[in-house]
Short mmCIF file of C-alpha atoms and ligand atoms in Angstrom, two decimals:
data_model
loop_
_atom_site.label_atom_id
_atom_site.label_comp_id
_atom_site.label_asym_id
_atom_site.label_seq_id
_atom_site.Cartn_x
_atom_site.Cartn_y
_atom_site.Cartn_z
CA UNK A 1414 85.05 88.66 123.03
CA UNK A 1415 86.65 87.41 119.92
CA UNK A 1416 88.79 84.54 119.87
CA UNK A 1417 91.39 82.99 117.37
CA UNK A 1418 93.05 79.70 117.69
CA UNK A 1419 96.68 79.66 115.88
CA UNK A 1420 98.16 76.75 115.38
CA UNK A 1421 101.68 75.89 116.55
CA UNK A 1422 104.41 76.15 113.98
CA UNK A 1423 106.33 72.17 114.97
CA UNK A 1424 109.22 73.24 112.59
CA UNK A 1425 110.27 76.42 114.68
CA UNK A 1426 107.94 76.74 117.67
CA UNK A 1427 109.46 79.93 118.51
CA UNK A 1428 107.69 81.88 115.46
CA UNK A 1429 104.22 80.36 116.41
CA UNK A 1430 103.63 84.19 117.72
CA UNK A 1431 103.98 85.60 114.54
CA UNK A 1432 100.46 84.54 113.86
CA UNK A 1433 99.68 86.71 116.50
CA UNK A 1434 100.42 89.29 114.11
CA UNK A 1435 97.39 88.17 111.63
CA UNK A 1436 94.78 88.53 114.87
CA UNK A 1437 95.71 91.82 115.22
CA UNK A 1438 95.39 92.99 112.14
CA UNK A 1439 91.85 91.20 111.78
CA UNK A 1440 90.50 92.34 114.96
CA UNK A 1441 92.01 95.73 114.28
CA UNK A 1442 92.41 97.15 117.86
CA UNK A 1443 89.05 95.62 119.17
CA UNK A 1444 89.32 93.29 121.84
CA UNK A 1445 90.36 89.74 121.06
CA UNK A 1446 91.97 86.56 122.59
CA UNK A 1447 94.39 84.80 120.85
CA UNK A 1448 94.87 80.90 121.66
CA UNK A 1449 98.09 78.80 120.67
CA UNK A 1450 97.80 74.95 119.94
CA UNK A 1451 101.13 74.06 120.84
CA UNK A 1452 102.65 70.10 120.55
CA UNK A 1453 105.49 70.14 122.54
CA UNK A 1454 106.02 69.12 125.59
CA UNK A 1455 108.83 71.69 126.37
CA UNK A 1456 106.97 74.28 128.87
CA UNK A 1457 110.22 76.53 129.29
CA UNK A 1458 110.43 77.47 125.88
CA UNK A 1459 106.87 78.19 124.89
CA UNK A 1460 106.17 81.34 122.40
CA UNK A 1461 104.93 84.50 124.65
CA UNK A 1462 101.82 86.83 123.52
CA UNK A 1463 99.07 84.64 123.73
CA UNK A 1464 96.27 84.51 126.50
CA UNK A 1465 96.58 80.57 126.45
CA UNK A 1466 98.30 77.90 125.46
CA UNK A 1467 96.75 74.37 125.19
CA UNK A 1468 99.53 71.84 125.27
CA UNK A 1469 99.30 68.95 123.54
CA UNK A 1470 101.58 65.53 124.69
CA UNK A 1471 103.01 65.10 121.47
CA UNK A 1472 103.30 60.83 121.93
CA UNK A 1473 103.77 59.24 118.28
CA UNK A 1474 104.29 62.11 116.15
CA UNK A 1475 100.54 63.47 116.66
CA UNK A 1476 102.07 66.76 115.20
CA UNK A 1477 103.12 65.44 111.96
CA UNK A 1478 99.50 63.42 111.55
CA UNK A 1479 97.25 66.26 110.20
CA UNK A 1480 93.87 64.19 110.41
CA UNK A 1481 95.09 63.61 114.69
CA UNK A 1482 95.41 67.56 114.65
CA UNK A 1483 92.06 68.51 112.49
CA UNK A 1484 90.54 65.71 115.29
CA UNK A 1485 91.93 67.79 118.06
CA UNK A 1486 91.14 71.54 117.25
CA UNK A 1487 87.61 70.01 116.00
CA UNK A 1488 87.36 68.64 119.25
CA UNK A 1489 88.32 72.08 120.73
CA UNK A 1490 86.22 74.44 118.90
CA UNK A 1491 82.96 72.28 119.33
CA UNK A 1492 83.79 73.69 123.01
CA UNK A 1493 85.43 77.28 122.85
CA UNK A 1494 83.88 78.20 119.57
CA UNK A 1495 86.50 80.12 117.72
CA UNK A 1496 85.96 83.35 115.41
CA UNK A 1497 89.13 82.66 113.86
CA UNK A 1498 91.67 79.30 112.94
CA UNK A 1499 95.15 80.45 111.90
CA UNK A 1500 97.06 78.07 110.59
CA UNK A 1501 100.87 78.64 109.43
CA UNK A 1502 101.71 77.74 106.06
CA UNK A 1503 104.76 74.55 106.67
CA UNK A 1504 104.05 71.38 105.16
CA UNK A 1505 101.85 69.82 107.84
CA UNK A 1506 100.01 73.04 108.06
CA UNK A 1507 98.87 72.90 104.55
CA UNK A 1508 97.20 69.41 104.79
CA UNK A 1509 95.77 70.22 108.11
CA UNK A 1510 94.00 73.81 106.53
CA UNK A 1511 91.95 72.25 103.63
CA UNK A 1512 90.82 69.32 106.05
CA UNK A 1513 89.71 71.30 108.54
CA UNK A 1514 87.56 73.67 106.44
CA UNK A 1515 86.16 71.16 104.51
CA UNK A 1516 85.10 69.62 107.91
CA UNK A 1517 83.55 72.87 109.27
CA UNK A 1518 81.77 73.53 105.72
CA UNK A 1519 83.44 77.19 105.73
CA UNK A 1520 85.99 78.77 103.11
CA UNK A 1521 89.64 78.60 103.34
CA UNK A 1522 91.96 81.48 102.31
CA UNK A 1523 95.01 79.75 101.39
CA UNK A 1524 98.73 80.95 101.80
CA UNK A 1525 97.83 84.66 102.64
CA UNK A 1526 100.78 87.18 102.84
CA UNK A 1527 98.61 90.15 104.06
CA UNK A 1528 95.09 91.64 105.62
CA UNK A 1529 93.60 94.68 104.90
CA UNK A 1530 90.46 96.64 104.94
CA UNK A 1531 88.65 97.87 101.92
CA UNK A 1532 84.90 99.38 102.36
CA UNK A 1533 85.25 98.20 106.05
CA UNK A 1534 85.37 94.48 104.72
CA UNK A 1535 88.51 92.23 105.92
CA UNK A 1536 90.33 91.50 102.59
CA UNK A 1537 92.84 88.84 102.41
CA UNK A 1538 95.46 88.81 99.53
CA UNK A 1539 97.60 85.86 98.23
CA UNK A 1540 99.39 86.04 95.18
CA UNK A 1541 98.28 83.71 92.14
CA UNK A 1542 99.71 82.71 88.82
CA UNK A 1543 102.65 81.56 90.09
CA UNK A 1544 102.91 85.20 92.14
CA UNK A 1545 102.45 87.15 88.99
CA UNK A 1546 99.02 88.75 90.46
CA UNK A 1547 98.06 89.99 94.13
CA UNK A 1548 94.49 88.75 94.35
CA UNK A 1549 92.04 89.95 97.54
CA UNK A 1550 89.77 87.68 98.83
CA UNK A 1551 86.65 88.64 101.08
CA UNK A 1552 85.13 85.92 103.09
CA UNK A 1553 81.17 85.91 103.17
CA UNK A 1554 80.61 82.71 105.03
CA UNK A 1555 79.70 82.45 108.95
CA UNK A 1556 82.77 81.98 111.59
CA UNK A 1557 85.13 80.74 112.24
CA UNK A 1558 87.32 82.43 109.41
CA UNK A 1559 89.96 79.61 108.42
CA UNK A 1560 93.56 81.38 107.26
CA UNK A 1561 96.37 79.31 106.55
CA UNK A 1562 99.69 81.81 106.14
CA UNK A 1563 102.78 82.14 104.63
CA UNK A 1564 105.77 81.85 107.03
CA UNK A 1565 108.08 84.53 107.46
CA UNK A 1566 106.00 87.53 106.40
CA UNK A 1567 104.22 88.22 109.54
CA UNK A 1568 106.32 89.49 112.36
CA UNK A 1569 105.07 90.36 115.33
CA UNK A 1570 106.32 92.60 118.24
CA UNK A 1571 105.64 92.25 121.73
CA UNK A 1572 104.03 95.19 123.15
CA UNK A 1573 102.88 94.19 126.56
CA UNK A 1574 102.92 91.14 129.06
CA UNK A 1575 100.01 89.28 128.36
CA UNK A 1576 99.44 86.56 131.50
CA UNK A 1577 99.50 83.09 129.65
CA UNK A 1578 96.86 80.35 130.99
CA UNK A 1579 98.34 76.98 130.18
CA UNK A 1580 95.77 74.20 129.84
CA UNK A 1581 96.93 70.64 129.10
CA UNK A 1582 95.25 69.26 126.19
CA UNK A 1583 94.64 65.50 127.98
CA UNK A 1584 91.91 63.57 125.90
CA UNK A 1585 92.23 60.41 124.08
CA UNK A 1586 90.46 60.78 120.82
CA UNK A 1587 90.26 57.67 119.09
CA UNK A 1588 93.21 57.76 116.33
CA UNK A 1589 91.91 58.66 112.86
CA UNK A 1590 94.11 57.67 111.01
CA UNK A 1591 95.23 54.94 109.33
CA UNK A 1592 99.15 55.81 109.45
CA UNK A 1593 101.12 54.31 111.69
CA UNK A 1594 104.64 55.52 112.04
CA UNK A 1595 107.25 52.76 112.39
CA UNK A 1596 109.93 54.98 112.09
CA UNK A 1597 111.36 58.10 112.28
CA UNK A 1598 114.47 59.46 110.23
CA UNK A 1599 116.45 62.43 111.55
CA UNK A 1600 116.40 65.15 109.16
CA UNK A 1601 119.27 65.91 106.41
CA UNK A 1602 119.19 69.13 107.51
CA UNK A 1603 119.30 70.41 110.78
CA UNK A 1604 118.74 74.35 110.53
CA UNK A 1605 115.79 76.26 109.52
CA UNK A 1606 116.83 78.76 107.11
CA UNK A 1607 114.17 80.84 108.28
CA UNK A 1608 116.46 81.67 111.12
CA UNK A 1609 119.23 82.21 109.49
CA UNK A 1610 121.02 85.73 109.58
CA UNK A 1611 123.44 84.88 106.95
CA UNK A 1612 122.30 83.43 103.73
CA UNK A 1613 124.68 81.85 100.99
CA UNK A 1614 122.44 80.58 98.55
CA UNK A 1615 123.20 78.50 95.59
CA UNK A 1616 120.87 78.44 92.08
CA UNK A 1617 121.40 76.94 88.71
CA UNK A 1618 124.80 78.86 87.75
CA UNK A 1619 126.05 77.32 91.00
CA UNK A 1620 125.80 73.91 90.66
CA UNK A 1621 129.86 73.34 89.99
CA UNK A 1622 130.05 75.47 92.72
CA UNK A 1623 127.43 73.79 95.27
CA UNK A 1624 129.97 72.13 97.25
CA UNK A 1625 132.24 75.44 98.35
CA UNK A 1626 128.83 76.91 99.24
CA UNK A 1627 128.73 75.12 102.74
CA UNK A 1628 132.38 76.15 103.20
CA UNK A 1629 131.24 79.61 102.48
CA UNK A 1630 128.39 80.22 104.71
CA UNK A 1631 130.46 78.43 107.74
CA UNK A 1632 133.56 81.32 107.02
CA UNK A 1633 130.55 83.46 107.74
CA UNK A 1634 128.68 82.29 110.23
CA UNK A 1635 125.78 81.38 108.19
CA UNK A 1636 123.74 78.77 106.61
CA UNK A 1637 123.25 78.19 103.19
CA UNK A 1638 120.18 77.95 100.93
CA UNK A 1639 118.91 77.37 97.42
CA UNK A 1640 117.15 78.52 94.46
CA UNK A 1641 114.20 75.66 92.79
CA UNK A 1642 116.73 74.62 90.50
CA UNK A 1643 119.23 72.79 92.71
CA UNK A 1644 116.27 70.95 94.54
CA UNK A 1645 114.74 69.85 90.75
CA UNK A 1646 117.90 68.56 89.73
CA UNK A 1647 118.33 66.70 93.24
CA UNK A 1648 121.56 68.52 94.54
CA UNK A 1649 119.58 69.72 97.29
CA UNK A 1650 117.19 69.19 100.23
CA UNK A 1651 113.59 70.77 99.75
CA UNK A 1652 113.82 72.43 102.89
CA UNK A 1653 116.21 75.16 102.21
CA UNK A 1654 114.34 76.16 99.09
CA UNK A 1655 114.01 79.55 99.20
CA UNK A 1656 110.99 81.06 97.06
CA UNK A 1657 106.99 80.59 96.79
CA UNK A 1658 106.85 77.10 96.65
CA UNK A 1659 109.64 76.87 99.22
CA UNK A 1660 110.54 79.18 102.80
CA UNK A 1661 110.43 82.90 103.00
CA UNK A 1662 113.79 83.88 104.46
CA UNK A 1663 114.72 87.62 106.29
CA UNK A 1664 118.39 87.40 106.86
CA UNK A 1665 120.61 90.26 106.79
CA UNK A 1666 122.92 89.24 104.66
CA UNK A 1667 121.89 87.24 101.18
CA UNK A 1668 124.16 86.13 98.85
CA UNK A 1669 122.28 84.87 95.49
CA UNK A 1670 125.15 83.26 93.55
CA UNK A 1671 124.55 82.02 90.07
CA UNK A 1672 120.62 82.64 90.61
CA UNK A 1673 118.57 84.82 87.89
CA UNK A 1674 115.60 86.16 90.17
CA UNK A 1675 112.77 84.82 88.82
CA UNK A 1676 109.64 86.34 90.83
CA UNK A 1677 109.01 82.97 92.57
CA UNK A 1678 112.15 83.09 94.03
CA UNK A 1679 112.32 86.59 94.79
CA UNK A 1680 109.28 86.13 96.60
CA UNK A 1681 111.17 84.09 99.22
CA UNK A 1682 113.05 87.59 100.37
CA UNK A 1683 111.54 89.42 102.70
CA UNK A 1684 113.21 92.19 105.14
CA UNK A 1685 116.35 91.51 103.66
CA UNK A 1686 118.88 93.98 105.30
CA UNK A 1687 121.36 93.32 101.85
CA UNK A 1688 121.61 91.46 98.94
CA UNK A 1689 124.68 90.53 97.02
CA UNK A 1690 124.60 88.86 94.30
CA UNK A 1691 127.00 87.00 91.68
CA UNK A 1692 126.65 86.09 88.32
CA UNK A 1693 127.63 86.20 84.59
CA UNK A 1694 125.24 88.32 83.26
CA UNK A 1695 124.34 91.94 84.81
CA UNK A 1696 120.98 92.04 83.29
CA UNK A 1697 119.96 88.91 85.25
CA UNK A 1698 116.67 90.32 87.11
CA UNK A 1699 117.97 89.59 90.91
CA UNK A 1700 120.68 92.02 89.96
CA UNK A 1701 118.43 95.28 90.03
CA UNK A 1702 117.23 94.52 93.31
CA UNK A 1703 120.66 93.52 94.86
CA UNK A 1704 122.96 95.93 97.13
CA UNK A 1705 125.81 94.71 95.79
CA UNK A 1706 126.78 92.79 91.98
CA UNK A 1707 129.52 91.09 91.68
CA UNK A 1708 129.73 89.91 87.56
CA UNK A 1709 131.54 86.97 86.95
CA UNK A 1710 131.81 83.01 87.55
CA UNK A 1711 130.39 81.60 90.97
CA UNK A 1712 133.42 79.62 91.41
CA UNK A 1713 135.90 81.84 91.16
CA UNK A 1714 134.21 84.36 93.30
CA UNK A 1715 133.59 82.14 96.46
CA UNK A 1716 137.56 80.60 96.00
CA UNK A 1717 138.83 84.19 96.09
CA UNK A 1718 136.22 85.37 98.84
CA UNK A 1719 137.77 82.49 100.91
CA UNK A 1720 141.16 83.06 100.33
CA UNK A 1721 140.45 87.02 101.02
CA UNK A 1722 138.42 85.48 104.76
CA UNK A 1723 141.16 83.58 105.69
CA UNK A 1724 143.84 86.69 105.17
CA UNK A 1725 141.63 88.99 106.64
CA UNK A 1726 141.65 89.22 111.00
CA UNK A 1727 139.03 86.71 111.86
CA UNK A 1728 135.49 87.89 112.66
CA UNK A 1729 136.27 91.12 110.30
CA UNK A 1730 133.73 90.34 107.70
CA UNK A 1731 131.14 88.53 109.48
CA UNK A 1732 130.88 89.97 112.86
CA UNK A 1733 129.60 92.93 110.60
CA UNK A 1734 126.18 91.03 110.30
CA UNK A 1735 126.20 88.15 113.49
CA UNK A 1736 124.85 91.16 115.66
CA UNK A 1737 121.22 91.30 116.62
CA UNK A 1738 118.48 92.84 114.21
CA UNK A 1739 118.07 96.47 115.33
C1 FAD B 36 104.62 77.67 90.56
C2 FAD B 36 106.11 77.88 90.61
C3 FAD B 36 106.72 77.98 91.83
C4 FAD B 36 108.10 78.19 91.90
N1 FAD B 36 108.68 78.30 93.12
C5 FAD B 36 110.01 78.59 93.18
C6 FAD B 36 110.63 78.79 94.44
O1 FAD B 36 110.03 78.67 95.51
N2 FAD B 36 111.94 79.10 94.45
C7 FAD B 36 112.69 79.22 93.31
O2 FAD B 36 113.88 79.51 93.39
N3 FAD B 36 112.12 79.02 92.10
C8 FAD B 36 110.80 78.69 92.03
N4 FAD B 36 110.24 78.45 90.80
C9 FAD B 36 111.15 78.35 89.62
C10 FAD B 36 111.56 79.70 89.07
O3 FAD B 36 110.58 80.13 88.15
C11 FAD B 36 112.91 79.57 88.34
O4 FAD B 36 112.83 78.58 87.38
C12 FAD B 36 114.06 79.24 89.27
O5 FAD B 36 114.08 80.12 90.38
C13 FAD B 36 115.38 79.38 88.50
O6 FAD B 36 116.45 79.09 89.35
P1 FAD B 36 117.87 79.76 89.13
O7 FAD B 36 117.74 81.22 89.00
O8 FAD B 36 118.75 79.24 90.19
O9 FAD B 36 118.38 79.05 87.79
P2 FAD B 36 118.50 79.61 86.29
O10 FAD B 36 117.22 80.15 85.80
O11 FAD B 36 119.12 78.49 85.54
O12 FAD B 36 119.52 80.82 86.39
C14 FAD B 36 120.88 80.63 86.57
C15 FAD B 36 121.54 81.99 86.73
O13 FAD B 36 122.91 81.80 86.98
C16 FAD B 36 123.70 82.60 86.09
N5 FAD B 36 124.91 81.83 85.82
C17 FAD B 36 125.11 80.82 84.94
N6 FAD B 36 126.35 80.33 85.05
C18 FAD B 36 126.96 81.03 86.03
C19 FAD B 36 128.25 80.97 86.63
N7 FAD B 36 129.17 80.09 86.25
N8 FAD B 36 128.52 81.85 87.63
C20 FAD B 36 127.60 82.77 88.05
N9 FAD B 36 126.37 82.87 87.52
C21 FAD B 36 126.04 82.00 86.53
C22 FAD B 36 122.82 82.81 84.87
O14 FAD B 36 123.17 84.03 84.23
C23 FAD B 36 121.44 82.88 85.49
O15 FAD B 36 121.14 84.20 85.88
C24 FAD B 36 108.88 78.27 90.70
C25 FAD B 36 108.23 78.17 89.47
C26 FAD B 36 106.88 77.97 89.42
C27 FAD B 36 106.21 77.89 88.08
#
């Protein structure tokens, strides 16, 4: 029987399983197994789907050391042999990939955002030149096939129970690393726009803006994100980039406001249920693939927007999108 080992996404455990996604489509209906590395030592809230978990007692930031973790799943598939190592595409995931297959001597498809099957050969595509080209990659060399994969474009849905074994992941290994963490900062940030139904996000025709954009998302009961060019020019945190080189969102509401749509940003949207978007000029690109364009000054539209929120009943306009996804 085949058998993959994903690893755990640390950043939002709860979308580890969309991995799950990837083994399907490689193993195509045949029989597989698919195995979750997971560092946490929360067992109530561990993803579902997988035929085991091996749980990891995450003492001194092991998950954000990627040599610890290449250590550990070398340590694991010396034992359990797998066919395939699926790793998601966050920061720690992307220095953990290239170690690993350099380690095992095998290939590494980098950043994949889809499998398919051409002359009954698994073909993974990525985008290159700065996502101005879909390029399919065939891998020739022996197993284990080593993936790493862009969040947010898998999904996967739960079809059946699957009975999860959890093993505890107990050995010592002998620390190789030379970090040593002597401290730990909380994060800036504290949501994950990944999760995020409601999107306000800010770009480069913003920046006056930028600080009604918070006010904004909170009026309806979202989060708010960014284009590259308010992370460049240090107005904001890295980690609500949207775009290629930043997080692929899927909210159902996303409101671009003074961004132009350049195809590494609108890379970032996937799923989205509607797009509105504001901004000076009506030719800029994100406007032919918005719902909704609203031309004129960022500004202005988010003060009137909030003086319109606050006359309207509340709840009117955003209770419209809190609901669940269908
Ligand atoms: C390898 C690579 C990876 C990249 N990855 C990403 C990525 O992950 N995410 C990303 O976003 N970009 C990424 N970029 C950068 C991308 O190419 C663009 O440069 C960037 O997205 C531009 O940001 P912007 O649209 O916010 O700003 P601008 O290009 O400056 O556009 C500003 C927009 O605002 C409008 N505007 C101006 N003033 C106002 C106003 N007062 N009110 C309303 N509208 C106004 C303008 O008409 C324009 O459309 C990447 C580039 C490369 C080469």
């Amino acid at each position: 029987m085949k058998r993959t080992l994903i690893l755990g996404d640390t950043g939002l455990p709860k979308r580890s399983n969309d991995l799950l996604e990837v083994s399907n489509r490689i193993y195509d209906g045949k029989k597989h197994e698919s195995w979750l590395l997971a560092f946490s030592p929360d067992q109530e809230n561990l993803p579902e789907g997988f035929e085991r978990i091996i749980l990891v007692q995450d003492e001194g930031n092991i998950c954000e050391d990627a040599r610890y973790i290449c250590a550990i799943i070398m340590d694991l598939h010396s034992t359990y042999a797998f066919d395939a190592i699926l790793i998601p595409g966050t920061w720690i995931g992307r220095m953990v990939a290239p170690r690993l297959a350099k380690r095992l001597q095998v290939g590494l498809v980098a950043e994949i955002n889809d499998v398919k099957t051409r002359d009954d050969a698994l073909e993974f595509v990525r985008t290159a030149y700065s996502g101005n080209i879909l390029s399919g990659i065939a891998i020739t060399s022996s197993p284990p096939i080593i993936l790493s994969i862009k969040p947010g474009i898998f999904t996967w849905e739960q079809k059946s129970g699957v009975n999860t074994i959890i093993q505890n992941y107990t050995k010592k290994l002998q620390s190789p690393s030379s970090l040593t963490c002597l401290k730990r900062k909380q994060r800036s940030v504290s949501y994950d726009i990944r999760d995020s139904k409601v999107l306000v996000s800010g770009g480069g025709g913003a920046k006056r803006a930028y600080p009604l954009l918070e006010t904004l998302a909170k009026a309806l009961g979202g989060e708010v994100s960014v284009s590259r060019k308010l992370v460049d020019q240090g107005i904001a945190n890295r980690t609500i980039q949207v775009g290629q080189s930043g997080k692929i969102v899927n909210p159902r509401l996303y409101i671009a406001i003074g961004i132009d749509g350049a195809i590494q940003h609108v890379e970032g949207l996937r799923n989205v249920e509607t797009i509105l978007s504001v901004n000076t000029h009506s030719d800029a690109p994100i406007c032919s693939i918005s719902d909704v364009v609203v031309v004129g000054d960022a500004k202005i539209f988010i003060e009137k927007l909030l003086q319109r929120i606050a006359l309207e009943n509340e709840g009117t306009i955003h209770d419209q999108y809190r609901g669940e996804r269908k």
